[in-house]
mmCIF file of C-alpha atoms in Angstrom:
data_model
loop_
_atom_site.group_PDB
_atom_site.id
_atom_site.type_symbol
_atom_site.label_atom_id
_atom_site.label_comp_id
_atom_site.label_asym_id
_atom_site.label_seq_id
_atom_site.Cartn_x
_atom_site.Cartn_y
_atom_site.Cartn_z
ATOM 1 C CA HIS A 14 126.641 96.493 83.741
ATOM 2 C CA LYS A 15 124.455 94.244 81.708
ATOM 3 C CA TRP A 16 121.158 93.712 83.477
ATOM 4 C CA LYS A 17 119.246 90.459 83.299
ATOM 5 C CA LYS A 18 115.909 90.651 81.494
ATOM 6 C CA THR A 19 114.033 89.850 84.718
ATOM 7 C CA ASP A 20 115.879 92.646 86.569
ATOM 8 C CA ILE A 21 114.891 95.139 83.870
ATOM 9 C CA GLU A 22 111.283 93.953 84.056
ATOM 10 C CA ASN A 23 111.283 94.248 87.855
ATOM 11 C CA LEU A 24 112.693 97.774 87.690
ATOM 12 C CA GLN A 25 110.146 98.823 85.076
ATOM 13 C CA ASN A 26 107.360 97.348 87.229
ATOM 14 C CA LEU A 27 108.516 99.432 90.210
ATOM 15 C CA ILE A 28 108.743 102.572 88.066
ATOM 16 C CA ASN A 29 105.226 101.981 86.738
ATOM 17 C CA LYS A 30 103.856 101.683 90.286
ATOM 18 C CA ALA A 31 105.704 104.709 91.639
ATOM 19 C CA ALA A 32 103.819 107.917 92.327
ATOM 20 C CA PHE A 33 106.960 109.892 91.476
ATOM 21 C CA VAL A 34 110.309 109.042 89.875
ATOM 22 C CA HIS A 35 113.301 111.375 90.204
ATOM 23 C CA TYR A 36 116.339 110.684 88.020
ATOM 24 C CA THR A 37 119.629 112.052 89.332
ATOM 25 C CA SER A 38 121.736 110.968 86.366
ATOM 26 C CA ASP A 39 121.302 109.634 82.873
ATOM 27 C CA ASP A 40 124.589 107.742 82.998
ATOM 28 C CA TYR A 41 126.822 106.009 85.520
ATOM 29 C CA SER A 42 129.717 108.104 86.799
ATOM 30 C CA LYS A 43 132.080 108.031 89.763
ATOM 31 C CA ASP A 44 129.842 110.568 91.522
ATOM 32 C CA CYS A 45 126.382 109.271 90.596
ATOM 33 C CA MET A 46 125.789 107.324 93.812
ATOM 34 C CA LYS A 47 126.741 110.283 96.014
ATOM 35 C CA ILE A 48 124.456 112.512 93.934
ATOM 36 C CA ARG A 49 121.653 109.960 94.358
ATOM 37 C CA ASN A 50 122.233 109.700 98.118
ATOM 38 C CA THR A 51 122.215 113.489 98.485
ATOM 39 C CA ALA A 52 118.895 113.628 96.611
ATOM 40 C CA LEU A 53 117.468 110.876 98.841
ATOM 41 C CA VAL A 54 118.204 112.999 101.890
ATOM 42 C CA ARG A 55 117.113 116.290 100.339
ATOM 43 C CA TYR A 56 113.714 115.028 99.150
ATOM 44 C CA SER A 57 112.784 112.864 102.136
ATOM 45 C CA CYS A 58 111.353 113.639 105.544
ATOM 46 C CA CYS A 59 112.737 110.471 107.167
ATOM 47 C CA GLY A 60 114.524 107.261 106.261
ATOM 48 C CA ILE A 61 114.863 103.542 106.825
ATOM 49 C CA ALA A 62 118.328 101.995 106.682
ATOM 50 C CA CYS A 63 119.864 98.577 107.136
ATOM 51 C CA LEU A 64 123.191 99.789 108.495
ATOM 52 C CA ALA A 65 125.600 97.196 109.872
ATOM 53 C CA HIS A 66 128.863 99.162 109.906
ATOM 54 C CA SER A 67 130.070 102.730 109.683
ATOM 55 C CA ARG A 68 132.199 102.607 106.535
ATOM 56 C CA SER A 69 129.765 102.517 103.626
ATOM 57 C CA GLY A 70 127.679 104.643 101.307
ATOM 58 C CA THR A 71 124.693 103.827 103.491
ATOM 59 C CA SER A 72 126.564 105.146 106.499
ATOM 60 C CA GLN A 73 127.425 108.363 104.677
ATOM 61 C CA THR A 74 123.792 108.815 103.660
ATOM 62 C CA VAL A 75 122.565 108.193 107.214
ATOM 63 C CA SER A 76 125.089 110.748 108.484
ATOM 64 C CA MET A 77 123.839 113.304 105.943
ATOM 65 C CA ALA A 78 120.243 112.673 107.021
ATOM 66 C CA LEU A 79 121.025 112.987 110.720
ATOM 67 C CA LYS A 80 122.926 116.253 110.116
ATOM 68 C CA ALA A 81 119.802 117.485 108.300
ATOM 69 C CA ASN A 82 117.687 116.534 111.373
ATOM 70 C CA LYS A 83 115.846 113.792 109.477
ATOM 71 C CA PRO A 84 114.896 110.770 111.588
ATOM 72 C CA ILE A 85 116.370 107.421 110.542
ATOM 73 C CA GLU A 86 115.196 103.971 111.598
ATOM 74 C CA ASN A 87 118.000 101.413 111.401
ATOM 75 C CA ILE A 88 116.412 98.002 110.836
ATOM 76 C CA PHE A 89 119.675 96.039 110.977
ATOM 77 C CA ASP A 90 119.379 93.084 113.362
ATOM 78 C CA LEU A 91 122.667 91.382 114.222
ATOM 79 C CA SER A 92 120.827 88.405 115.695
ATOM 80 C CA LEU A 93 119.709 87.392 112.186
ATOM 81 C CA PHE A 94 123.317 86.429 111.420
ATOM 82 C CA PHE A 95 123.855 84.072 114.338
#
């Protein structure tokens, strides 16, 4: 992917403000998102998700968190779409 200059600047701004940054991969691969999601669960005590359906990477991550007894708050609100 080629990122827009403003997207790169926004990312760098977030990184600069972060107390801690954990890289799970130096490069994109077919497994990098699953590795990232596993790290999100492993290094968190709880989570916030916007989960609208059960067939997604978000859904898989929420399932991992729940199996690890980590509380998840789903902020999805169907009424926003109608």
